[in-house]
Amino acid sequence: MLADEVRQWLAHWNDELNTPHDAVAAIALLEPGLFTFTPPGTAQITLSGASAGRSAFTPDPTGTVRIATAVDVPQVTDRIIQHICTASATPDQPTQQQNRTD
């Protein structure tokens, strides 16, 4: 079922690669314990010149930016799949997780 959902999404966008950035960001907000973050800091983005688009992070205890430096990939992947299956379920067709008896 999940593979069909991904294929349909990729076909819709005429693409061959799916990197779930938004889903990972959502999981980071919902379950920050699955990630390792830097201490607070600030971020600066170069807007022009040869370095346009380059970002720089500066540690700062009063900053509001934290960067994920590590992720529990198996757990985050599992959460994404769980959410996709839940969103794809209909009342008369429960998700695989809802069918589990363990």
PDB file of N, CA, C and O in Angstrom, residues 5-42:
ATOM      1  N   GLU A   5       1.279   4.417  -2.764  1.00  0.00           N
ATOM      2  CA  GLU A   5       1.112   5.838  -2.439  1.00  0.00           C
ATOM      3  C   GLU A   5       2.311   6.642  -2.934  1.00  0.00           C
ATOM      4  O   GLU A   5       2.156   7.703  -3.529  1.00  0.00           O
ATOM      5  N   VAL A   6       3.519   6.143  -2.681  1.00  0.00           N
ATOM      6  CA  VAL A   6       4.736   6.846  -3.100  1.00  0.00           C
ATOM      7  C   VAL A   6       4.810   6.919  -4.618  1.00  0.00           C
ATOM      8  O   VAL A   6       5.112   7.972  -5.190  1.00  0.00           O
ATOM      9  N   ARG A   7       4.525   5.808  -5.309  1.00  0.00           N
ATOM     10  CA  ARG A   7       4.555   5.814  -6.784  1.00  0.00           C
ATOM     11  C   ARG A   7       3.550   6.819  -7.354  1.00  0.00           C
ATOM     12  O   ARG A   7       3.843   7.540  -8.303  1.00  0.00           O
ATOM     13  N   GLN A   8       2.374   6.878  -6.760  1.00  0.00           N
ATOM     14  CA  GLN A   8       1.352   7.825  -7.228  1.00  0.00           C
ATOM     15  C   GLN A   8       1.842   9.266  -7.023  1.00  0.00           C
ATOM     16  O   GLN A   8       1.683  10.109  -7.905  1.00  0.00           O
ATOM     17  N   TRP A   9       2.451   9.554  -5.898  1.00  0.00           N
ATOM     18  CA  TRP A   9       2.969  10.890  -5.615  1.00  0.00           C
ATOM     19  C   TRP A   9       4.064  11.250  -6.609  1.00  0.00           C
ATOM     20  O   TRP A   9       4.077  12.343  -7.166  1.00  0.00           O
ATOM     21  N   LEU A  10       4.994  10.342  -6.836  1.00  0.00           N
ATOM     22  CA  LEU A  10       6.095  10.614  -7.763  1.00  0.00           C
ATOM     23  C   LEU A  10       5.569  10.809  -9.179  1.00  0.00           C
ATOM     24  O   LEU A  10       6.046  11.687  -9.910  1.00  0.00           O
ATOM     25  N   ALA A  11       4.592  10.016  -9.578  1.00  0.00           N
ATOM     26  CA  ALA A  11       4.019  10.158 -10.915  1.00  0.00           C
ATOM     27  C   ALA A  11       3.330  11.516 -11.058  1.00  0.00           C
ATOM     28  O   ALA A  11       3.445  12.173 -12.093  1.00  0.00           O
ATOM     29  N   HIS A  12       2.647  11.929  -9.999  1.00  0.00           N
ATOM     30  CA  HIS A  12       1.968  13.231 -10.029  1.00  0.00           C
ATOM     31  C   HIS A  12       2.964  14.356 -10.290  1.00  0.00           C
ATOM     32  O   HIS A  12       2.684  15.281 -11.041  1.00  0.00           O
ATOM     33  N   TRP A  13       4.136  14.289  -9.697  1.00  0.00           N
ATOM     34  CA  TRP A  13       5.146  15.338  -9.844  1.00  0.00           C
ATOM     35  C   TRP A  13       6.152  15.026 -10.949  1.00  0.00           C
ATOM     36  O   TRP A  13       7.116  15.761 -11.129  1.00  0.00           O
ATOM     37  N   ASN A  14       5.919  13.919 -11.682  1.00  0.00           N
ATOM     38  CA  ASN A  14       6.829  13.517 -12.752  1.00  0.00           C
ATOM     39  C   ASN A  14       8.275  13.470 -12.235  1.00  0.00           C
ATOM     40  O   ASN A  14       9.177  14.069 -12.809  1.00  0.00           O
ATOM     41  N   ASP A  15       8.460  12.748 -11.139  1.00  0.00           N
ATOM     42  CA  ASP A  15       9.756  12.678 -10.471  1.00  0.00           C
ATOM     43  C   ASP A  15      10.093  11.225 -10.179  1.00  0.00           C
ATOM     44  O   ASP A  15       9.232  10.353 -10.232  1.00  0.00           O
ATOM     45  N   GLU A  16      11.361  10.965  -9.886  1.00  0.00           N
ATOM     46  CA  GLU A  16      11.795   9.605  -9.575  1.00  0.00           C
ATOM     47  C   GLU A  16      12.358   9.463  -8.171  1.00  0.00           C
ATOM     48  O   GLU A  16      12.628   8.365  -7.722  1.00  0.00           O
ATOM     49  N   LEU A  17      12.570  10.572  -7.478  1.00  0.00           N
ATOM     50  CA  LEU A  17      13.206  10.549  -6.169  1.00  0.00           C
ATOM     51  C   LEU A  17      12.317  11.216  -5.144  1.00  0.00           C
ATOM     52  O   LEU A  17      11.768  12.282  -5.396  1.00  0.00           O
ATOM     53  N   ASN A  18      12.195  10.598  -3.982  1.00  0.00           N
ATOM     54  CA  ASN A  18      11.384  11.154  -2.915  1.00  0.00           C
ATOM     55  C   ASN A  18      12.222  11.263  -1.656  1.00  0.00           C
ATOM     56  O   ASN A  18      12.619  10.259  -1.094  1.00  0.00           O
ATOM     57  N   THR A  19      12.486  12.485  -1.211  1.00  0.00           N
ATOM     58  CA  THR A  19      13.170  12.727   0.044  1.00  0.00           C
ATOM     59  C   THR A  19      12.205  13.477   0.941  1.00  0.00           C
ATOM     60  O   THR A  19      11.876  14.631   0.661  1.00  0.00           O
ATOM     61  N   PRO A  20      11.731  12.841   2.003  1.00  0.00           N
ATOM     62  CA  PRO A  20      10.643  13.425   2.797  1.00  0.00           C
ATOM     63  C   PRO A  20      11.103  14.498   3.788  1.00  0.00           C
ATOM     64  O   PRO A  20      10.979  14.347   4.996  1.00  0.00           O
ATOM     65  N   HIS A  21      11.628  15.614   3.299  1.00  0.00           N
ATOM     66  CA  HIS A  21      12.108  16.665   4.191  1.00  0.00           C
ATOM     67  C   HIS A  21      11.022  17.177   5.120  1.00  0.00           C
ATOM     68  O   HIS A  21      11.243  17.327   6.319  1.00  0.00           O
ATOM     69  N   ASP A  22       9.869  17.492   4.584  1.00  0.00           N
ATOM     70  CA  ASP A  22       8.803  18.048   5.409  1.00  0.00           C
ATOM     71  C   ASP A  22       8.351  17.052   6.466  1.00  0.00           C
ATOM     72  O   ASP A  22       8.078  17.434   7.597  1.00  0.00           O
ATOM     73  N   ALA A  23       8.272  15.792   6.111  1.00  0.00           N
ATOM     74  CA  ALA A  23       7.848  14.772   7.075  1.00  0.00           C
ATOM     75  C   ALA A  23       8.865  14.640   8.201  1.00  0.00           C
ATOM     76  O   ALA A  23       8.501  14.510   9.373  1.00  0.00           O
ATOM     77  N   VAL A  24      10.140  14.672   7.869  1.00  0.00           N
ATOM     78  CA  VAL A  24      11.183  14.576   8.892  1.00  0.00           C
ATOM     79  C   VAL A  24      11.119  15.792   9.812  1.00  0.00           C
ATOM     80  O   VAL A  24      11.239  15.667  11.035  1.00  0.00           O
ATOM     81  N   ALA A  25      10.917  16.972   9.255  1.00  0.00           N
ATOM     82  CA  ALA A  25      10.795  18.183  10.073  1.00  0.00           C
ATOM     83  C   ALA A  25       9.598  18.075  11.012  1.00  0.00           C
ATOM     84  O   ALA A  25       9.687  18.468  12.186  1.00  0.00           O
ATOM     85  N   ALA A  26       8.491  17.544  10.531  1.00  0.00           N
ATOM     86  CA  ALA A  26       7.306  17.382  11.377  1.00  0.00           C
ATOM     87  C   ALA A  26       7.587  16.413  12.518  1.00  0.00           C
ATOM     88  O   ALA A  26       7.214  16.672  13.668  1.00  0.00           O
ATOM     89  N   ILE A  27       8.266  15.314  12.240  1.00  0.00           N
ATOM     90  CA  ILE A  27       8.605  14.345  13.283  1.00  0.00           C
ATOM     91  C   ILE A  27       9.550  14.995  14.302  1.00  0.00           C
ATOM     92  O   ILE A  27       9.435  14.759  15.503  1.00  0.00           O
ATOM     93  N   ALA A  28      10.471  15.838  13.832  1.00  0.00           N
ATOM     94  CA  ALA A  28      11.382  16.530  14.754  1.00  0.00           C
ATOM     95  C   ALA A  28      10.602  17.410  15.727  1.00  0.00           C
ATOM     96  O   ALA A  28      10.971  17.530  16.900  1.00  0.00           O
ATOM     97  N   LEU A  29       9.537  18.026  15.252  1.00  0.00           N
ATOM     98  CA  LEU A  29       8.705  18.850  16.133  1.00  0.00           C
ATOM     99  C   LEU A  29       7.884  17.989  17.090  1.00  0.00           C
ATOM    100  O   LEU A  29       7.702  18.338  18.247  1.00  0.00           O
ATOM    101  N   LEU A  30       7.379  16.864  16.591  1.00  0.00           N
ATOM    102  CA  LEU A  30       6.521  15.997  17.399  1.00  0.00           C
ATOM    103  C   LEU A  30       7.301  15.133  18.377  1.00  0.00           C
ATOM    104  O   LEU A  30       6.835  14.862  19.480  1.00  0.00           O
ATOM    105  N   GLU A  31       8.486  14.664  17.955  1.00  0.00           N
ATOM    106  CA  GLU A  31       9.273  13.752  18.777  1.00  0.00           C
ATOM    107  C   GLU A  31      10.752  14.146  18.746  1.00  0.00           C
ATOM    108  O   GLU A  31      11.580  13.451  18.163  1.00  0.00           O
ATOM    109  N   PRO A  32      11.090  15.261  19.384  1.00  0.00           N
ATOM    110  CA  PRO A  32      12.474  15.741  19.335  1.00  0.00           C
ATOM    111  C   PRO A  32      13.484  14.764  19.934  1.00  0.00           C
ATOM    112  O   PRO A  32      14.673  14.836  19.621  1.00  0.00           O
ATOM    113  N   GLY A  33      13.034  13.845  20.765  1.00  0.00           N
ATOM    114  CA  GLY A  33      13.935  12.850  21.351  1.00  0.00           C
ATOM    115  C   GLY A  33      14.550  11.912  20.328  1.00  0.00           C
ATOM    116  O   GLY A  33      15.519  11.210  20.632  1.00  0.00           O
ATOM    117  N   LEU A  34      14.014  11.881  19.109  1.00  0.00           N
ATOM    118  CA  LEU A  34      14.572  11.026  18.054  1.00  0.00           C
ATOM    119  C   LEU A  34      15.712  11.721  17.316  1.00  0.00           C
ATOM    120  O   LEU A  34      16.273  11.156  16.382  1.00  0.00           O
ATOM    121  N   PHE A  35      16.069  12.933  17.747  1.00  0.00           N
ATOM    122  CA  PHE A  35      17.090  13.734  17.079  1.00  0.00           C
ATOM    123  C   PHE A  35      18.099  14.241  18.111  1.00  0.00           C
ATOM    124  O   PHE A  35      17.786  14.364  19.291  1.00  0.00           O
ATOM    125  N   THR A  36      19.283  14.560  17.630  1.00  0.00           N
ATOM    126  CA  THR A  36      20.277  15.275  18.429  1.00  0.00           C
ATOM    127  C   THR A  36      20.413  16.653  17.802  1.00  0.00           C
ATOM    128  O   THR A  36      20.573  16.758  16.580  1.00  0.00           O
ATOM    129  N   PHE A  37      20.334  17.690  18.630  1.00  0.00           N
ATOM    130  CA  PHE A  37      20.378  19.061  18.142  1.00  0.00           C
ATOM    131  C   PHE A  37      21.576  19.810  18.722  1.00  0.00           C
ATOM    132  O   PHE A  37      22.025  19.508  19.827  1.00  0.00           O
ATOM    133  N   THR A  38      22.036  20.821  17.992  1.00  0.00           N
ATOM    134  CA  THR A  38      23.053  21.723  18.512  1.00  0.00           C
ATOM    135  C   THR A  38      22.436  22.547  19.638  1.00  0.00           C
ATOM    136  O   THR A  38      21.213  22.648  19.741  1.00  0.00           O
ATOM    137  N   PRO A  39      23.280  23.177  20.450  1.00  0.00           N
ATOM    138  CA  PRO A  39      22.743  24.177  21.371  1.00  0.00           C
ATOM    139  C   PRO A  39      22.155  25.334  20.554  1.00  0.00           C
ATOM    140  O   PRO A  39      22.414  25.434  19.348  1.00  0.00           O
ATOM    141  N   PRO A  40      21.384  26.228  21.187  1.00  0.00           N
ATOM    142  CA  PRO A  40      20.809  27.362  20.452  1.00  0.00           C
ATOM    143  C   PRO A  40      21.876  28.214  19.764  1.00  0.00           C
ATOM    144  O   PRO A  40      23.022  28.275  20.207  1.00  0.00           O
ATOM    145  N   GLY A  41      21.449  28.888  18.717  1.00  0.00           N
ATOM    146  CA  GLY A  41      22.351  29.774  17.995  1.00  0.00           C
ATOM    147  C   GLY A  41      21.582  30.645  17.022  1.00  0.00           C
ATOM    148  O   GLY A  41      20.357  30.736  17.074  1.00  0.00           O
ATOM    149  N   THR A  42      22.319  31.264  16.122  1.00  0.00           N
ATOM    150  CA  THR A  42      21.717  32.091  15.075  1.00  0.00           C
ATOM    151  C   THR A  42      22.185  31.574  13.725  1.00  0.00           C
ATOM    152  O   THR A  42      23.229  30.930  13.620  1.00  0.00           O
TER     153      THR A  42
END
